mmCIF file of C-alpha atoms in Angstrom:
data_model
loop_
_atom_site.group_PDB
_atom_site.id
_atom_site.type_symbol
_atom_site.label_atom_id
_atom_site.label_comp_id
_atom_site.label_asym_id
_atom_site.label_seq_id
_atom_site.Cartn_x
_atom_site.Cartn_y
_atom_site.Cartn_z
ATOM 1 C CA MET A 1 0.000 0.000 0.000
ATOM 2 C CA PRO A 2 1.516 3.440 -0.847
ATOM 3 C CA ARG A 3 2.541 5.675 2.027
ATOM 4 C CA SER A 4 0.761 8.915 2.768
ATOM 5 C CA GLY A 5 2.443 12.264 2.309
ATOM 6 C CA THR A 6 2.489 12.924 6.080
ATOM 7 C CA ALA A 7 4.291 9.656 6.808
ATOM 8 C CA THR A 8 6.852 10.364 4.084
ATOM 9 C CA ASP A 9 7.497 13.878 5.410
ATOM 10 C CA ARG A 10 7.880 12.494 8.926
ATOM 11 C CA GLU A 11 10.445 9.956 7.716
ATOM 12 C CA GLY A 12 12.357 12.661 5.871
ATOM 13 C CA GLN A 13 12.427 14.826 8.996
ATOM 14 C CA ASN A 14 13.682 11.871 11.022
ATOM 15 C CA LEU A 15 16.470 11.249 8.512
ATOM 16 C CA ARG A 16 17.514 14.899 8.553
ATOM 17 C CA ALA A 17 17.429 14.935 12.345
ATOM 18 C CA SER A 18 19.587 11.804 12.450
ATOM 19 C CA ALA A 19 22.097 13.413 10.089
ATOM 20 C CA ARG A 20 22.228 16.521 12.274
ATOM 21 C CA ARG A 21 22.710 14.443 15.412
ATOM 22 C CA ALA A 22 25.540 12.515 13.736
ATOM 23 C CA SER A 23 27.310 15.734 12.764
ATOM 24 C CA GLN A 24 26.926 17.036 16.325
ATOM 25 C CA GLN A 25 28.244 13.811 17.835
ATOM 26 C CA LEU A 26 31.473 14.140 15.877
ATOM 27 C CA LYS A 27 32.250 17.347 17.793
ATOM 28 C CA ILE A 28 32.783 15.355 21.022
ATOM 29 C CA PRO A 29 35.676 12.866 21.092
ATOM 30 C CA GLY A 30 34.585 9.280 21.651
ATOM 31 C CA SER A 31 31.100 9.704 20.156
ATOM 32 C CA PRO A 32 29.381 6.680 18.559
ATOM 33 C CA ALA A 33 29.398 8.355 15.137
ATOM 34 C CA GLU A 34 33.123 9.103 15.331
ATOM 35 C CA LEU A 35 33.889 5.547 16.470
ATOM 36 C CA SER A 36 31.723 4.137 13.670
ATOM 37 C CA GLU A 37 33.628 6.202 11.109
ATOM 38 C CA GLN A 38 36.980 5.063 12.539
ATOM 39 C CA THR A 39 35.800 1.437 12.570
ATOM 40 C CA ALA A 40 34.674 1.629 8.937
ATOM 41 C CA SER A 41 37.999 3.194 7.891
ATOM 42 C CA ASN A 42 39.928 0.509 9.796
ATOM 43 C CA ALA A 43 37.844 -2.267 8.226
ATOM 44 C CA SER A 44 38.430 -0.867 4.730
ATOM 45 C CA ARG A 45 42.204 -0.652 5.224
ATOM 46 C CA THR A 46 42.276 -4.125 6.790
ATOM 47 C CA LYS A 47 40.366 -5.603 3.851
ATOM 48 C CA GLU A 48 42.726 -4.034 1.305
ATOM 49 C CA LEU A 49 45.815 -5.205 3.210
ATOM 50 C CA GLU A 50 44.372 -8.724 3.618
ATOM 51 C CA ALA A 51 43.856 -8.965 -0.152
ATOM 52 C CA GLN A 52 47.430 -7.757 -0.762
ATOM 53 C CA VAL A 53 48.898 -10.228 1.771
ATOM 54 C CA ALA A 54 46.821 -13.090 0.314
ATOM 55 C CA SER A 55 48.086 -12.297 -3.193
ATOM 56 C CA LEU A 56 51.716 -12.166 -2.029
ATOM 57 C CA ASN A 57 51.334 -15.404 -0.059
ATOM 58 C CA GLY A 58 49.826 -17.127 -3.096
ATOM 59 C CA THR A 59 52.718 -16.089 -5.316
ATOM 60 C CA LEU A 60 55.269 -17.105 -2.663
ATOM 61 C CA LYS A 61 53.535 -20.454 -2.210
ATOM 62 C CA ASP A 62 53.744 -21.147 -5.952
ATOM 63 C CA LYS A 63 57.449 -20.239 -6.019
ATOM 64 C CA MET A 64 58.202 -22.464 -3.023
ATOM 65 C CA ALA A 65 56.268 -25.339 -4.615
ATOM 66 C CA THR A 66 58.361 -24.918 -7.763
ATOM 67 C CA GLU A 67 61.525 -24.894 -5.627
ATOM 68 C CA GLN A 68 60.535 -28.121 -3.851
ATOM 69 C CA ARG A 69 59.735 -29.810 -7.137
ATOM 70 C CA LEU A 70 62.998 -28.800 -8.840
ATOM 71 C CA CYS A 71 65.143 -29.574 -5.786
ATOM 72 C CA GLY A 72 63.692 -33.052 -5.212
ATOM 73 C CA ARG A 73 65.878 -36.151 -5.227
ATOM 74 C CA ASP A 74 64.571 -37.136 -8.646
ATOM 75 C CA ASN A 75 66.295 -34.097 -10.165
ATOM 76 C CA TRP A 76 69.702 -34.491 -8.456
ATOM 77 C CA ILE A 77 72.799 -34.925 -10.639
ATOM 78 C CA TRP A 78 76.344 -36.137 -10.140
ATOM 79 C CA ARG A 79 78.778 -33.249 -9.704
ATOM 80 C CA GLY A 80 82.332 -33.642 -8.511
ATOM 81 C CA GLY A 81 81.764 -37.247 -7.546
ATOM 82 C CA VAL A 82 78.735 -36.484 -5.319
ATOM 83 C CA ARG A 83 75.017 -36.020 -5.926
ATOM 84 C CA ASP A 84 73.976 -32.403 -5.927
ATOM 85 C CA VAL A 85 71.086 -30.187 -7.003
ATOM 86 C CA THR A 86 70.922 -28.685 -10.475
ATOM 87 C CA ILE A 87 71.399 -25.075 -11.496
ATOM 88 C CA THR A 88 67.662 -24.849 -12.102
ATOM 89 C CA CYS A 89 67.069 -25.704 -8.434
ATOM 90 C CA GLU A 90 69.495 -23.017 -7.329
ATOM 91 C CA ARG A 91 67.716 -20.480 -9.515
ATOM 92 C CA ALA A 92 64.361 -21.448 -7.986
ATOM 93 C CA ARG A 93 65.792 -21.035 -4.478
ATOM 94 C CA GLU A 94 67.216 -17.622 -5.327
ATOM 95 C CA ASP A 95 63.912 -16.619 -6.904
ATOM 96 C CA SER A 96 61.807 -17.565 -3.852
ATOM 97 C CA SER A 97 64.270 -15.991 -1.392
ATOM 98 C CA SER A 98 64.493 -12.801 -3.442
ATOM 99 C CA TYR A 99 60.702 -12.576 -3.733
ATOM 100 C CA ARG A 100 60.275 -12.927 0.045
ATOM 101 C CA GLU A 101 62.635 -9.992 0.603
ATOM 102 C CA THR A 102 61.484 -7.698 -2.190
ATOM 103 C CA SER A 103 57.745 -8.243 -1.639
ATOM 104 C CA LYS A 104 58.068 -7.173 2.045
ATOM 105 C CA ILE A 105 55.442 -9.728 3.011
ATOM 106 C CA ASP A 106 56.669 -9.868 6.614
ATOM 107 C CA THR A 107 56.196 -6.104 6.976
ATOM 108 C CA TYR A 108 52.683 -6.270 5.511
ATOM 109 C CA GLU A 109 51.726 -9.130 7.838
ATOM 110 C CA LYS A 110 52.871 -7.091 10.864
ATOM 111 C CA GLN A 111 50.862 -4.093 9.641
ATOM 112 C CA LEU A 112 47.828 -6.343 9.186
ATOM 113 C CA ALA A 113 48.174 -7.621 12.754
ATOM 114 C CA VAL A 114 48.317 -4.027 14.046
ATOM 115 C CA LEU A 115 45.186 -3.069 12.064
ATOM 116 C CA ARG A 116 43.307 -6.076 13.417
ATOM 117 C CA ALA A 117 44.264 -5.171 16.978
ATOM 118 C CA GLU A 118 43.111 -1.586 16.372
ATOM 119 C CA GLY A 119 39.823 -2.905 14.991
ATOM 120 C CA GLN A 120 39.201 -4.947 18.143
ATOM 121 C CA THR A 121 40.013 -1.941 20.317
ATOM 122 C CA LEU A 122 37.625 0.296 18.341
ATOM 123 C CA ALA A 123 34.880 -2.338 18.561
ATOM 124 C CA GLU A 124 35.241 -2.469 22.342
ATOM 125 C CA LYS A 125 35.157 1.347 22.576
ATOM 126 C CA LYS A 126 32.064 1.433 20.351
ATOM 127 C CA ASN A 127 30.268 -1.070 22.583
ATOM 128 C CA ARG A 128 30.971 1.093 25.638
ATOM 129 C CA ALA A 129 30.224 4.412 23.892
ATOM 130 C CA ALA A 130 26.437 4.027 24.208
ATOM 131 C CA ASP A 131 26.739 4.205 28.014
ATOM 132 C CA THR A 132 29.445 6.865 28.282
ATOM 133 C CA TYR A 133 28.546 9.276 25.462
ATOM 134 C CA GLN A 134 25.131 10.488 26.700
ATOM 135 C CA PRO A 135 26.389 11.714 30.126
ATOM 136 C CA LEU A 136 29.375 13.351 28.429
ATOM 137 C CA LEU A 137 27.117 15.125 25.927
ATOM 138 C CA GLN A 138 24.742 16.343 28.648
ATOM 139 C CA ARG A 139 27.675 17.566 30.742
ATOM 140 C CA THR A 140 29.072 19.493 27.765
ATOM 141 C CA ILE A 141 25.683 21.103 27.008
ATOM 142 C CA ASP A 142 25.242 22.156 30.644
ATOM 143 C CA THR A 143 28.747 23.622 30.755
ATOM 144 C CA LYS A 144 28.228 25.649 27.557
ATOM 145 C CA THR A 145 24.839 26.894 28.812
ATOM 146 C CA ARG A 146 26.280 28.033 32.144
ATOM 147 C CA GLU A 147 29.177 29.787 30.408
ATOM 148 C CA ARG A 148 26.833 31.629 28.042
ATOM 149 C CA ALA A 149 24.503 32.637 30.871
ATOM 150 C CA ALA A 150 27.465 33.872 32.928
ATOM 151 C CA ASP A 151 28.748 35.969 29.985
ATOM 152 C CA LEU A 152 25.344 37.601 29.493
ATOM 153 C CA ASP A 153 24.790 38.190 33.198
ATOM 154 C CA THR A 154 28.227 39.821 33.520
ATOM 155 C CA ASP A 155 27.071 42.613 31.185
ATOM 156 C CA GLY A 156 23.730 42.932 32.948
ATOM 157 C CA ILE A 157 21.857 41.990 29.756
ATOM 158 C CA LEU A 158 20.304 38.842 31.158
ATOM 159 C CA THR A 159 19.203 40.505 34.414
ATOM 160 C CA ARG A 160 17.562 43.467 32.637
ATOM 161 C CA ALA A 161 15.926 41.157 30.113
ATOM 162 C CA HIS A 162 14.338 39.073 32.895
ATOM 163 C CA GLY A 163 13.132 42.240 34.622
ATOM 164 C CA LEU A 164 11.527 43.642 31.459
ATOM 165 C CA LYS A 165 9.902 40.287 30.782
ATOM 166 C CA GLU A 166 8.335 40.153 34.252
ATOM 167 C CA VAL A 167 7.027 43.761 34.063
ATOM 168 C CA ALA A 168 5.700 43.331 30.523
ATOM 169 C CA GLY A 169 3.932 40.125 31.472
ATOM 170 C CA SER A 170 2.123 41.766 34.401
ATOM 171 C CA ASP A 171 0.893 44.951 32.667
ATOM 172 C CA GLY A 172 -0.368 45.460 29.091
ATOM 173 C CA PHE A 173 0.721 49.129 28.935
ATOM 174 C CA ALA A 174 4.227 48.139 30.040
ATOM 175 C CA LEU A 175 4.230 45.526 27.318
ATOM 176 C CA PHE A 176 3.266 48.152 24.746
ATOM 177 C CA LEU A 177 6.014 50.502 25.944
ATOM 178 C CA THR A 178 8.518 47.632 25.816
ATOM 179 C CA VAL A 179 7.659 46.902 22.193
ATOM 180 C CA VAL A 180 7.875 50.605 21.256
ATOM 181 C CA LEU A 181 11.215 51.004 23.007
ATOM 182 C CA HIS A 182 12.612 47.975 21.213
ATOM 183 C CA LEU A 183 11.472 49.320 17.856
ATOM 184 C CA LEU A 184 13.031 52.724 18.607
ATOM 185 C CA LEU A 185 16.306 51.108 19.628
ATOM 186 C CA LEU A 186 16.323 49.064 16.423
ATOM 187 C CA GLY A 187 15.648 52.193 14.413
ATOM 188 C CA PHE A 188 18.509 54.112 16.066
ATOM 189 C CA ASP A 189 20.854 51.180 15.568
ATOM 190 C CA ALA A 190 19.920 51.018 11.879
ATOM 191 C CA LEU A 191 20.434 54.744 11.197
ATOM 192 C CA PRO A 192 24.178 54.521 10.402
ATOM 193 C CA VAL A 193 23.530 51.655 8.031
ATOM 194 C CA LEU A 194 20.688 53.476 6.299
ATOM 195 C CA ALA A 195 22.807 56.628 6.005
ATOM 196 C CA LYS A 196 25.625 54.621 4.466
ATOM 197 C CA PHE A 197 23.298 53.039 1.914
ATOM 198 C CA MET A 198 21.727 56.382 1.012
ATOM 199 C CA SER A 199 25.047 58.183 0.554
ATOM 200 C CA GLY A 200 27.321 57.604 -2.403
ATOM 201 C CA SER A 201 30.775 56.079 -2.333
ATOM 202 C CA THR A 202 33.474 58.217 -0.740
ATOM 203 C CA MET A 203 37.134 58.618 -1.643
ATOM 204 C CA TYR A 204 38.002 56.195 1.169
ATOM 205 C CA ASP A 205 35.738 53.551 -0.373
ATOM 206 C CA THR A 206 37.365 54.083 -3.790
ATOM 207 C CA LEU A 207 40.882 53.816 -2.349
ATOM 208 C CA LEU A 208 39.894 50.774 -0.321
ATOM 209 C CA GLY A 209 38.482 49.077 -3.442
ATOM 210 C CA ALA A 210 41.601 49.911 -5.465
ATOM 211 C CA ARG A 211 43.811 48.546 -2.690
ATOM 212 C CA PHE A 212 41.788 45.369 -2.536
ATOM 213 C CA GLU A 213 42.008 44.924 -6.314
ATOM 214 C CA ALA A 214 45.784 45.509 -6.273
ATOM 215 C CA SER A 215 46.243 43.025 -3.424
ATOM 216 C CA ARG A 216 44.168 40.457 -5.286
ATOM 217 C CA ARG A 217 46.167 40.958 -8.481
ATOM 218 C CA LEU A 218 49.496 40.704 -6.627
ATOM 219 C CA HIS A 219 48.338 37.560 -4.878
ATOM 220 C CA ALA A 220 47.308 36.012 -8.197
ATOM 221 C CA GLU A 221 50.675 36.897 -9.767
ATOM 222 C CA GLU A 222 52.519 35.465 -6.753
ATOM 223 C CA LEU A 223 50.555 32.221 -7.045
ATOM 224 C CA GLN A 224 51.354 32.060 -10.760
ATOM 225 C CA VAL A 225 55.077 32.530 -10.044
ATOM 226 C CA ARG A 226 54.965 29.834 -7.360
ATOM 227 C CA HIS A 227 53.235 27.404 -9.717
ATOM 228 C CA GLU A 228 55.779 28.114 -12.454
ATOM 229 C CA CYS A 229 58.699 27.577 -10.046
ATOM 230 C CA ALA A 230 57.135 24.339 -8.808
ATOM 231 C CA ARG A 231 56.658 23.162 -12.402
ATOM 232 C CA MET A 232 60.274 23.927 -13.290
ATOM 233 C CA GLU A 233 61.532 22.202 -10.143
ATOM 234 C CA GLN A 234 59.419 19.184 -10.958
ATOM 235 C CA GLY A 235 60.863 19.093 -14.474
ATOM 236 C CA VAL A 236 64.410 19.198 -13.097
ATOM 237 C CA GLN A 237 63.631 16.401 -10.651
ATOM 238 C CA ARG A 238 62.053 14.332 -13.424
ATOM 239 C CA HIS A 239 65.153 14.832 -15.579
ATOM 240 C CA HIS A 240 67.412 13.711 -12.728
ATOM 241 C CA VAL A 241 65.224 10.680 -12.136
ATOM 242 C CA GLU A 242 65.369 9.767 -15.827
ATOM 243 C CA LEU A 243 69.177 10.024 -15.831
ATOM 244 C CA ASP A 244 69.459 7.971 -12.655
ATOM 245 C CA THR A 245 67.043 5.382 -14.027
ATOM 246 C CA GLY A 246 69.021 5.113 -17.255
ATOM 247 C CA ASP A 247 72.267 4.579 -15.339
ATOM 248 C CA ARG A 248 70.672 1.920 -13.180
ATOM 249 C CA MET A 249 69.193 0.154 -16.192
ATOM 250 C CA GLN A 250 72.591 0.040 -17.895
ATOM 251 C CA ALA A 251 74.189 -1.378 -14.740
ATOM 252 C CA LEU A 252 71.415 -3.974 -14.433
ATOM 253 C CA GLU A 253 71.765 -4.967 -18.083
ATOM 254 C CA HIS A 254 75.516 -5.389 -17.646
ATOM 255 C CA ARG A 255 75.062 -7.561 -14.540
ATOM 256 C CA TYR A 256 72.378 -9.540 -16.337
ATOM 257 C CA ARG A 257 74.652 -10.231 -19.318
ATOM 258 C CA VAL A 258 77.485 -11.313 -17.010
ATOM 259 C CA ALA A 259 75.165 -13.577 -15.005
ATOM 260 C CA GLN A 260 73.683 -15.007 -18.196
ATOM 261 C CA ALA A 261 77.158 -15.750 -19.551
ATOM 262 C CA GLU A 262 78.110 -17.479 -16.286
ATOM 263 C CA ARG A 263 74.903 -19.546 -16.322
ATOM 264 C CA THR A 264 75.545 -20.505 -19.958
ATOM 265 C CA ALA A 265 79.074 -21.619 -19.106
ATOM 266 C CA ASP A 266 77.787 -23.648 -16.122
ATOM 267 C CA GLU A 267 75.086 -25.270 -18.227
ATOM 268 C CA ARG A 268 77.630 -26.069 -20.965
ATOM 269 C CA ALA A 269 79.949 -27.642 -18.393
ATOM 270 C CA GLU A 270 77.047 -29.643 -16.974
ATOM 271 C CA LEU A 271 76.048 -30.862 -20.458
ATOM 272 C CA ASP A 272 79.655 -31.796 -21.225
ATOM 273 C CA ALA A 273 79.833 -33.743 -17.964
ATOM 274 C CA ARG A 274 76.630 -35.592 -18.792
ATOM 275 C CA MET A 275 77.869 -36.338 -22.315
ATOM 276 C CA GLU A 276 81.158 -37.629 -20.947
ATOM 277 C CA ARG A 277 79.334 -39.907 -18.499
ATOM 278 C CA LEU A 278 77.092 -41.236 -21.269
ATOM 279 C CA LEU A 279 80.072 -41.952 -23.507
ATOM 280 C CA ARG A 280 81.870 -43.643 -20.639
ATOM 281 C CA THR A 281 78.799 -45.759 -19.933
ATOM 282 C CA ARG A 282 78.507 -46.831 -23.566
ATOM 283 C CA ARG A 283 82.178 -47.754 -23.736
ATOM 284 C CA VAL A 284 81.795 -49.943 -20.687
#
């Protein structure tokens, strides 16, 4: 059955009131709304880090499985008169060890443990916030009310206002005089503003406007200079990074070629050893 317009308006008012209460709660540390926001942020970061750790663990598990398979007894060879693992096994071991260090999986697991502990702490605080927040909110409201009342009473405004209210409530003529006096006071207070609106702009106003325009223009030019300097500095940094990256790439390529040549020589020696053993076996 469709809802009536009154019920819909009431629900909308309730939603707006809830939003206002939530924004007010955030002004007091330890409020349920603030704890809920912190809990949601912690849960989001924990979920992202869990996915990252799971991905790294999966890759590391695959590399370690490959290492175990290549380093098994079935793949051992004779080298120097003893059985030893192959070069492929050594590469797999280096690959898994290097991945464990470069992926920083241990660091991420420690960070994940810290986030989980923080999540448990926030959950406990949130469970206790319902009992502790209401007295704290009421205490804050009472304190602000007393401070405001004390400020007004110091100037005598609050005392005179109470007196006028009591007199006006007891006598109709006094009430009429109170209203007239208030209107006169408002009129006198508004006279300088009305006079300013009715008069034209003075030389002071013109100079003030010109000064404001000059300050705005100087500020805009200063911002433009800052942006240009930042852009040039960024370009210089990018150029330095490109040069450094090129040098590193050349060094890596050189080390890679040397390592590849060494691996090729080792593999050739291993193949020659195997061929020699096969020939020896056939001769026997």
